[in-house]
mmCIF file of C-alpha atoms and ligand atoms in Angstrom:
data_model
loop_
_atom_site.group_PDB
_atom_site.id
_atom_site.type_symbol
_atom_site.label_atom_id
_atom_site.label_comp_id
_atom_site.label_asym_id
_atom_site.label_seq_id
_atom_site.Cartn_x
_atom_site.Cartn_y
_atom_site.Cartn_z
ATOM 1 C CA MET A 624 78.924 102.156 122.879
ATOM 2 C CA SER A 625 76.413 104.898 122.292
ATOM 3 C CA ASP A 626 78.832 106.595 119.999
ATOM 4 C CA CYS A 627 78.938 105.915 116.250
ATOM 5 C CA ARG A 628 82.654 106.680 116.182
ATOM 6 C CA ASP A 629 83.366 103.849 118.603
ATOM 7 C CA CYS A 630 81.140 101.580 116.575
ATOM 8 C CA LEU A 631 82.871 102.445 113.329
ATOM 9 C CA HIS A 632 86.222 101.788 114.912
ATOM 10 C CA GLU A 633 85.249 98.202 115.759
ATOM 11 C CA ILE A 634 83.549 97.340 112.480
ATOM 12 C CA SER A 635 86.684 95.963 110.861
ATOM 13 C CA ASP A 636 87.496 93.676 113.785
ATOM 14 C CA TYR A 637 83.839 92.698 113.982
ATOM 15 C CA LEU A 638 83.875 91.604 110.337
ATOM 16 C CA ASP A 639 86.993 89.566 111.074
ATOM 17 C CA GLY A 640 85.281 87.923 114.044
ATOM 18 C CA GLN A 641 87.970 89.288 116.297
ATOM 19 C CA LEU A 642 85.926 91.221 118.841
ATOM 20 C CA ASP A 643 85.748 89.877 122.353
ATOM 21 C CA PRO A 644 82.247 88.685 123.266
ATOM 22 C CA GLU A 645 81.348 91.634 125.477
ATOM 23 C CA LEU A 646 82.376 94.248 122.916
ATOM 24 C CA LYS A 647 80.593 92.258 120.223
ATOM 25 C CA ARG A 648 77.376 92.267 122.237
ATOM 26 C CA VAL A 649 77.568 96.031 122.781
ATOM 27 C CA LEU A 650 78.282 96.622 119.096
ATOM 28 C CA GLU A 651 75.370 94.467 117.986
ATOM 29 C CA GLU A 652 73.119 96.353 120.380
ATOM 30 C CA HIS A 653 74.197 99.617 118.809
ATOM 31 C CA LEU A 654 73.620 98.244 115.316
ATOM 32 C CA VAL A 655 70.023 97.416 116.137
ATOM 33 C CA SER A 656 69.262 101.003 117.016
ATOM 34 C CA CYS A 657 71.551 102.846 114.593
ATOM 35 C CA HIS A 658 70.670 102.574 110.925
ATOM 36 C CA ARG A 659 73.718 104.531 109.737
ATOM 37 C CA CYS A 660 76.202 102.166 111.349
ATOM 38 C CA LYS A 661 74.184 99.204 110.080
ATOM 39 C CA VAL A 662 74.446 100.591 106.541
ATOM 40 C CA VAL A 663 78.203 101.024 106.888
ATOM 41 C CA LEU A 664 78.576 97.483 108.197
ATOM 42 C CA ASP A 665 76.379 95.893 105.532
ATOM 43 C CA SER A 666 77.915 97.807 102.650
ATOM 44 C CA THR A 667 81.450 97.110 103.879
ATOM 45 C CA ARG A 668 80.631 93.417 104.034
ATOM 46 C CA LYS A 669 79.152 93.593 100.533
ATOM 47 C CA THR A 670 82.234 95.464 99.281
ATOM 48 C CA ILE A 671 84.450 92.595 100.399
ATOM 49 C CA GLU A 672 82.047 90.049 98.906
ATOM 50 C CA LEU A 673 82.116 91.732 95.508
ATOM 51 C CA TYR A 674 85.916 91.796 95.325
ATOM 52 C CA CYS A 675 85.940 88.105 96.268
ATOM 53 C CA ASP A 676 83.309 87.129 93.686
ATOM 54 C CA GLY A 677 84.960 84.354 91.695
ATOM 55 C CA LYS A 678 82.856 85.084 88.631
ATOM 56 C CA LEU A 679 84.570 88.453 88.245
ATOM 57 C CA PHE A 680 88.013 89.097 86.786
ATOM 58 C CA GLN A 681 88.301 85.652 85.281
ATOM 59 C CA LEU A 682 91.388 84.919 83.290
ATOM 60 C CA PRO A 683 90.468 85.386 79.609
ATOM 61 C CA GLY A 684 91.108 82.280 77.517
ATOM 62 C CA GLY A 685 93.502 84.071 75.189
ATOM 63 C CA VAL A 686 95.588 85.364 78.078
ATOM 64 C CA ARG A 687 95.794 81.892 79.570
ATOM 65 C CA GLU A 688 96.863 80.422 76.264
ATOM 66 C CA ARG A 689 99.578 83.043 75.763
ATOM 67 C CA LEU A 690 100.819 82.485 79.307
ATOM 68 C CA HIS A 691 101.221 78.750 78.857
ATOM 69 C CA THR A 692 102.798 79.125 75.418
ATOM 70 C CA ALA A 693 105.294 81.684 76.727
ATOM 71 C CA LEU A 694 106.190 79.600 79.773
ATOM 72 C CA ARG A 695 106.591 76.460 77.721
ATOM 73 C CA GLN A 696 108.820 78.230 75.225
ATOM 74 C CA LYS A 697 111.000 79.834 77.841
ATOM 75 C CA LEU A 698 111.126 77.105 80.426
ATOM 76 C CA GLN A 699 110.414 73.662 79.134
ATOM 77 C CA ASP A 700 113.182 73.579 76.555
ATOM 78 C CA ARG A 701 115.694 74.643 79.149
ATOM 79 C CA GLN A 702 114.680 71.790 81.379
ATOM 80 C CA ARG A 703 115.089 69.049 78.857
ATOM 81 C CA MET B 1239 108.730 59.500 90.618
ATOM 82 C CA GLY B 1240 106.878 56.817 88.789
ATOM 83 C CA ASP B 1241 105.136 53.954 90.477
ATOM 84 C CA THR B 1242 104.133 55.769 93.653
ATOM 85 C CA ARG B 1243 101.395 57.737 91.925
ATOM 86 C CA GLU B 1244 98.227 57.154 93.914
ATOM 87 C CA THR B 1245 94.849 56.969 92.285
ATOM 88 C CA ALA B 1246 93.127 60.338 92.011
ATOM 89 C CA VAL B 1247 95.127 61.921 94.791
ATOM 90 C CA VAL B 1248 95.378 65.655 94.463
ATOM 91 C CA LYS B 1249 98.978 66.536 95.076
ATOM 92 C CA ASP B 1250 99.615 69.307 97.501
ATOM 93 C CA ASP B 1251 101.787 72.279 96.657
ATOM 94 C CA VAL B 1252 104.723 70.901 98.623
ATOM 95 C CA ALA B 1253 104.883 67.777 96.465
ATOM 96 C CA LEU B 1254 104.478 69.729 93.236
ATOM 97 C CA VAL B 1255 107.162 72.228 94.217
ATOM 98 C CA ALA B 1256 109.543 69.386 95.033
ATOM 99 C CA GLU B 1257 108.912 67.800 91.629
ATOM 100 C CA ALA B 1258 109.272 71.125 89.845
ATOM 101 C CA LYS B 1259 112.537 71.754 91.678
ATOM 102 C CA ALA B 1260 113.736 68.357 90.482
ATOM 103 C CA GLY B 1261 113.071 69.494 86.913
ATOM 104 C CA SER B 1262 109.479 68.551 86.168
ATOM 105 C CA TYR B 1263 107.889 71.194 83.991
ATOM 106 C CA GLU B 1264 104.581 69.334 84.232
ATOM 107 C CA ALA B 1265 104.572 69.761 88.005
ATOM 108 C CA PHE B 1266 105.263 73.457 87.624
ATOM 109 C CA GLU B 1267 102.476 73.770 85.066
ATOM 110 C CA GLU B 1268 100.094 72.202 87.552
ATOM 111 C CA LEU B 1269 101.009 74.968 90.000
ATOM 112 C CA VAL B 1270 100.383 77.522 87.254
ATOM 113 C CA ASN B 1271 96.948 76.011 86.581
ATOM 114 C CA ARG B 1272 96.185 76.183 90.247
ATOM 115 C CA TYR B 1273 96.994 79.869 90.758
ATOM 116 C CA GLU B 1274 96.827 81.654 87.396
ATOM 117 C CA ASN B 1275 93.287 82.963 87.988
ATOM 118 C CA LYS B 1276 94.121 84.423 91.373
ATOM 119 C CA ILE B 1277 97.357 86.010 90.206
ATOM 120 C CA TYR B 1278 95.591 87.560 87.225
ATOM 121 C CA ARG B 1279 92.831 89.019 89.406
ATOM 122 C CA LEU B 1280 95.423 90.375 91.807
ATOM 123 C CA GLY B 1281 97.364 91.956 88.937
ATOM 124 C CA VAL B 1282 94.255 93.565 87.455
ATOM 125 C CA ASN B 1283 93.222 95.048 90.761
ATOM 126 C CA ILE B 1284 96.632 96.378 91.737
ATOM 127 C CA THR B 1285 97.616 97.778 88.338
ATOM 128 C CA GLY B 1286 94.090 98.671 87.203
ATOM 129 C CA SER B 1287 94.888 97.391 83.716
ATOM 130 C CA PRO B 1288 94.170 94.015 82.092
ATOM 131 C CA GLU B 1289 97.163 94.508 79.780
ATOM 132 C CA ASP B 1290 99.519 95.112 82.689
ATOM 133 C CA ALA B 1291 97.949 92.181 84.517
ATOM 134 C CA GLU B 1292 98.869 89.892 81.626
ATOM 135 C CA ASP B 1293 102.499 91.032 81.841
ATOM 136 C CA VAL B 1294 102.461 90.587 85.605
ATOM 137 C CA LEU B 1295 101.088 87.084 85.189
ATOM 138 C CA GLN B 1296 103.813 86.011 82.760
ATOM 139 C CA GLU B 1297 106.629 87.696 84.650
ATOM 140 C CA ALA B 1298 105.515 86.325 88.008
ATOM 141 C CA PHE B 1299 105.400 82.716 86.859
ATOM 142 C CA LEU B 1300 108.636 83.044 84.886
ATOM 143 C CA LYS B 1301 110.415 84.435 87.927
ATOM 144 C CA ALA B 1302 108.833 81.868 90.212
ATOM 145 C CA PHE B 1303 110.206 79.077 88.043
ATOM 146 C CA GLN B 1304 113.611 80.660 87.661
ATOM 147 C CA HIS B 1305 113.948 81.253 91.397
ATOM 148 C CA LEU B 1306 112.292 78.062 92.564
ATOM 149 C CA ALA B 1307 115.571 76.854 94.072
ATOM 150 C CA GLU B 1308 115.469 79.817 96.450
ATOM 151 C CA PHE B 1309 112.002 78.983 97.701
ATOM 152 C CA ARG B 1310 112.183 77.593 101.218
ATOM 153 C CA ALA B 1311 109.393 75.480 102.559
ATOM 154 C CA ASP B 1312 109.039 77.653 105.655
ATOM 155 C CA SER B 1313 106.290 79.595 103.874
ATOM 156 C CA ARG B 1314 103.415 78.642 101.626
ATOM 157 C CA PHE B 1315 104.228 78.468 97.911
ATOM 158 C CA TYR B 1316 101.206 80.641 97.204
ATOM 159 C CA THR B 1317 102.373 83.387 99.569
ATOM 160 C CA TRP B 1318 105.780 83.310 97.927
ATOM 161 C CA LEU B 1319 104.172 83.565 94.478
ATOM 162 C CA VAL B 1320 101.956 86.428 95.620
ATOM 163 C CA ARG B 1321 105.020 88.288 96.841
ATOM 164 C CA ILE B 1322 106.580 88.041 93.374
ATOM 165 C CA ALA B 1323 103.333 89.118 91.671
ATOM 166 C CA VAL B 1324 102.870 92.071 94.035
ATOM 167 C CA ASN B 1325 106.420 93.245 93.356
ATOM 168 C CA GLU B 1326 105.868 92.966 89.607
ATOM 169 C CA SER B 1327 102.588 94.876 89.882
ATOM 170 C CA LEU B 1328 104.064 97.674 91.981
ATOM 171 C CA MET B 1329 106.982 97.910 89.559
ATOM 172 C CA LYS B 1330 104.501 98.396 86.714
ATOM 173 C CA LEU B 1331 102.864 101.210 88.642
ATOM 174 C CA ARG B 1332 106.180 102.876 89.418
ATOM 175 C CA LYS B 1333 107.050 102.925 85.735
ATOM 176 C CA LYS B 1334 103.787 104.683 84.969
ATOM 177 C CA ARG B 1335 103.888 106.885 88.007
ATOM 178 C CA SER B 1336 104.656 110.113 86.194
ATOM 179 C CA ASP B 1337 101.314 110.058 84.421
ATOM 180 C CA ARG B 1338 99.357 108.987 87.449
ATOM 181 C CA SER B 1339 97.663 111.227 89.920
ATOM 182 C CA VAL B 1340 97.292 108.593 92.608
ATOM 183 C CA PRO B 1341 100.171 108.307 95.031
ATOM 184 C CA LEU B 1342 101.907 104.949 95.146
ATOM 185 C CA GLU B 1343 102.869 105.174 98.768
ATOM 186 C CA ASP B 1344 100.936 106.507 101.629
ATOM 187 C CA GLU B 1345 100.338 110.175 101.240
ATOM 188 C CA ILE B 1346 97.038 110.183 103.016
ATOM 189 C CA GLY B 1347 97.097 110.798 106.741
ATOM 190 C CA GLU B 1348 97.255 107.711 108.942
ATOM 191 C CA ASP B 1349 95.588 109.416 111.837
ATOM 192 C CA GLY B 1350 92.083 110.677 112.108
ATOM 193 C CA GLU B 1351 89.115 108.437 111.567
ATOM 194 C CA PRO B 1352 87.795 107.936 108.081
ATOM 195 C CA ILE B 1353 84.289 109.400 108.146
ATOM 196 C CA PRO B 1354 81.667 107.570 106.091
ATOM 197 C CA ARG B 1355 79.726 110.047 104.008
ATOM 198 C CA GLU B 1356 77.624 107.749 101.859
ATOM 199 C CA LEU B 1357 75.016 106.453 104.274
ATOM 200 C CA ALA B 1358 72.203 105.292 102.021
ATOM 201 C CA ASP B 1359 71.272 101.635 101.781
ATOM 202 C CA TRP B 1360 72.608 99.747 98.806
ATOM 203 C CA LYS B 1361 70.441 98.203 96.147
ATOM 204 C CA PRO B 1362 70.236 94.518 96.974
ATOM 205 C CA ASN B 1363 72.488 92.204 94.933
ATOM 206 C CA PRO B 1364 74.255 94.627 92.596
ATOM 207 C CA GLU B 1365 75.891 91.607 90.958
ATOM 208 C CA GLN B 1366 72.473 90.698 89.580
ATOM 209 C CA ILE B 1367 71.535 94.190 88.442
ATOM 210 C CA TYR B 1368 74.703 95.223 86.675
ATOM 211 C CA ALA B 1369 76.513 93.515 83.836
ATOM 212 C CA GLN B 1370 79.659 91.682 84.866
ATOM 213 C CA ALA B 1371 81.954 93.983 82.880
ATOM 214 C CA GLU B 1372 80.282 96.988 84.444
ATOM 215 C CA ILE B 1373 80.880 95.737 87.984
ATOM 216 C CA GLU B 1374 84.468 94.882 87.149
ATOM 217 C CA ASN B 1375 84.995 98.460 85.968
ATOM 218 C CA VAL B 1376 83.439 99.882 89.122
ATOM 219 C CA LEU B 1377 85.625 97.697 91.340
ATOM 220 C CA ARG B 1378 88.786 98.443 89.376
ATOM 221 C CA ASP B 1379 88.174 102.192 89.338
ATOM 222 C CA ALA B 1380 87.385 102.251 93.045
ATOM 223 C CA ALA B 1381 90.594 100.383 93.870
ATOM 224 C CA GLN B 1382 92.604 102.829 91.773
ATOM 225 C CA LYS B 1383 91.395 105.705 93.947
ATOM 226 C CA LEU B 1384 93.362 104.264 96.880
ATOM 227 C CA PRO B 1385 97.115 104.476 97.383
ATOM 228 C CA ALA B 1386 98.632 101.269 95.976
ATOM 229 C CA THR B 1387 99.714 99.830 99.312
ATOM 230 C CA TYR B 1388 96.223 100.309 100.767
ATOM 231 C CA ARG B 1389 94.474 98.465 97.980
ATOM 232 C CA THR B 1390 97.181 95.801 98.040
ATOM 233 C CA VAL B 1391 96.679 95.239 101.766
ATOM 234 C CA PHE B 1392 92.954 94.873 101.115
ATOM 235 C CA LEU B 1393 93.472 92.469 98.210
ATOM 236 C CA LEU B 1394 95.938 90.290 100.098
ATOM 237 C CA ARG B 1395 93.941 90.129 103.320
ATOM 238 C CA ASP B 1396 90.344 90.096 102.152
ATOM 239 C CA VAL B 1397 90.542 88.577 98.695
ATOM 240 C CA GLU B 1398 93.611 86.332 98.690
ATOM 241 C CA ASP B 1399 93.090 85.381 102.298
ATOM 242 C CA LEU B 1400 96.658 85.926 103.451
ATOM 243 C CA SER B 1401 97.130 86.350 107.195
ATOM 244 C CA THR B 1402 98.037 89.692 108.715
ATOM 245 C CA ALA B 1403 101.570 88.383 109.285
ATOM 246 C CA GLU B 1404 101.918 87.126 105.705
ATOM 247 C CA THR B 1405 100.622 90.421 104.307
ATOM 248 C CA ALA B 1406 102.998 92.365 106.538
ATOM 249 C CA SER B 1407 105.888 90.261 105.301
ATOM 250 C CA VAL B 1408 104.988 90.600 101.606
ATOM 251 C CA LEU B 1409 104.705 94.387 101.836
ATOM 252 C CA SER B 1410 107.459 94.958 104.408
ATOM 253 C CA LEU B 1411 105.006 96.602 106.792
ATOM 254 C CA THR B 1412 104.361 96.003 110.468
ATOM 255 C CA GLU B 1413 101.290 94.000 111.423
ATOM 256 C CA GLY B 1414 99.869 97.098 113.099
ATOM 257 C CA THR B 1415 100.173 99.050 109.866
ATOM 258 C CA VAL B 1416 98.514 96.236 107.918
ATOM 259 C CA LYS B 1417 95.551 96.273 110.306
ATOM 260 C CA ALA B 1418 95.215 100.057 110.179
ATOM 261 C CA ARG B 1419 95.412 100.146 106.390
ATOM 262 C CA LEU B 1420 92.976 97.270 105.987
ATOM 263 C CA PHE B 1421 90.445 99.148 108.101
ATOM 264 C CA ARG B 1422 90.878 102.323 106.079
ATOM 265 C CA ALA B 1423 90.985 100.541 102.715
ATOM 266 C CA ARG B 1424 87.716 98.728 103.428
ATOM 267 C CA LEU B 1425 85.981 101.971 104.333
ATOM 268 C CA MET B 1426 87.463 103.868 101.385
ATOM 269 C CA LEU B 1427 86.361 101.182 98.922
ATOM 270 C CA ARG B 1428 82.940 101.046 100.551
ATOM 271 C CA GLU B 1429 82.642 104.787 100.096
ATOM 272 C CA GLU B 1430 83.534 104.575 96.401
ATOM 273 C CA LEU B 1431 81.236 101.637 95.677
ATOM 274 C CA SER B 1432 78.388 103.327 97.573
ATOM 275 C CA LYS B 1433 78.373 106.132 95.036
ATOM 276 C CA VAL B 1434 77.391 103.576 92.395
ATOM 277 C CA PHE B 1435 75.418 100.973 94.295
ATOM 278 C CA LYS B 1436 73.343 103.127 96.641
ATOM 279 C CA ARG B 1437 69.603 103.111 96.307
ATOM 280 C CA GLY B 1438 67.774 105.873 94.535
HETATM 281 ZN ZN1 LIG C 1129 75.916 104.389 114.972
#
């Protein structure tokens, strides 16, 4: 895998831990010597991390309150 | 129900769904507590709007309760709930489509490799440098630059941790298409975020 295109193509599977060991070894070898591919890998990993960050996009208290009030009004009475 | 309640046992979804099906609103509310944060985040990131996300949240849980009898235990409750929330979110987008420039379905070519153009290192730990609201805006705006099904594939696979098969089922896509779109969505989001988070 001397080619950055090949490397790029495997980055997604690599992040998912789905590369077979031989391909993984070749990819990691390429990453050591190719800064551009390393940047793409690291920043892709960080991209996923940021979207998964539990501190972001938290449910605002007011929204939660309105949700539970609405559900209770519409559902609970019907059930009783 | 009644005397079988164990001490401090966290009920699993299956038990709560069974109780909710039998008419327990409290059991259903426990499911709401469990998943409201995730469904809200999903709604915000698909629709790009906190207001729409609030509607999605209410509609999704209302529909989930109303259709609980149709839920079959051959899938996870959460996956089933996500399916409802995704449909609500995409419906919101369709309604607004006329004043949107971003295509809802795939209008970008599936073939040809995405070529990374932003190749500078990122500043370390952007989450510590930028204010929370600022990062949320960057993430939301970046997601909105993608066709809706691409960002939804990304959100279901990478954020909500659904399997490829579950994601394919929710979006009525093949598993091959899910994999291809996940790959492209990751790189497209990376490209957008790089513009903000790159060094220098
Ligand atoms: Zn390379």
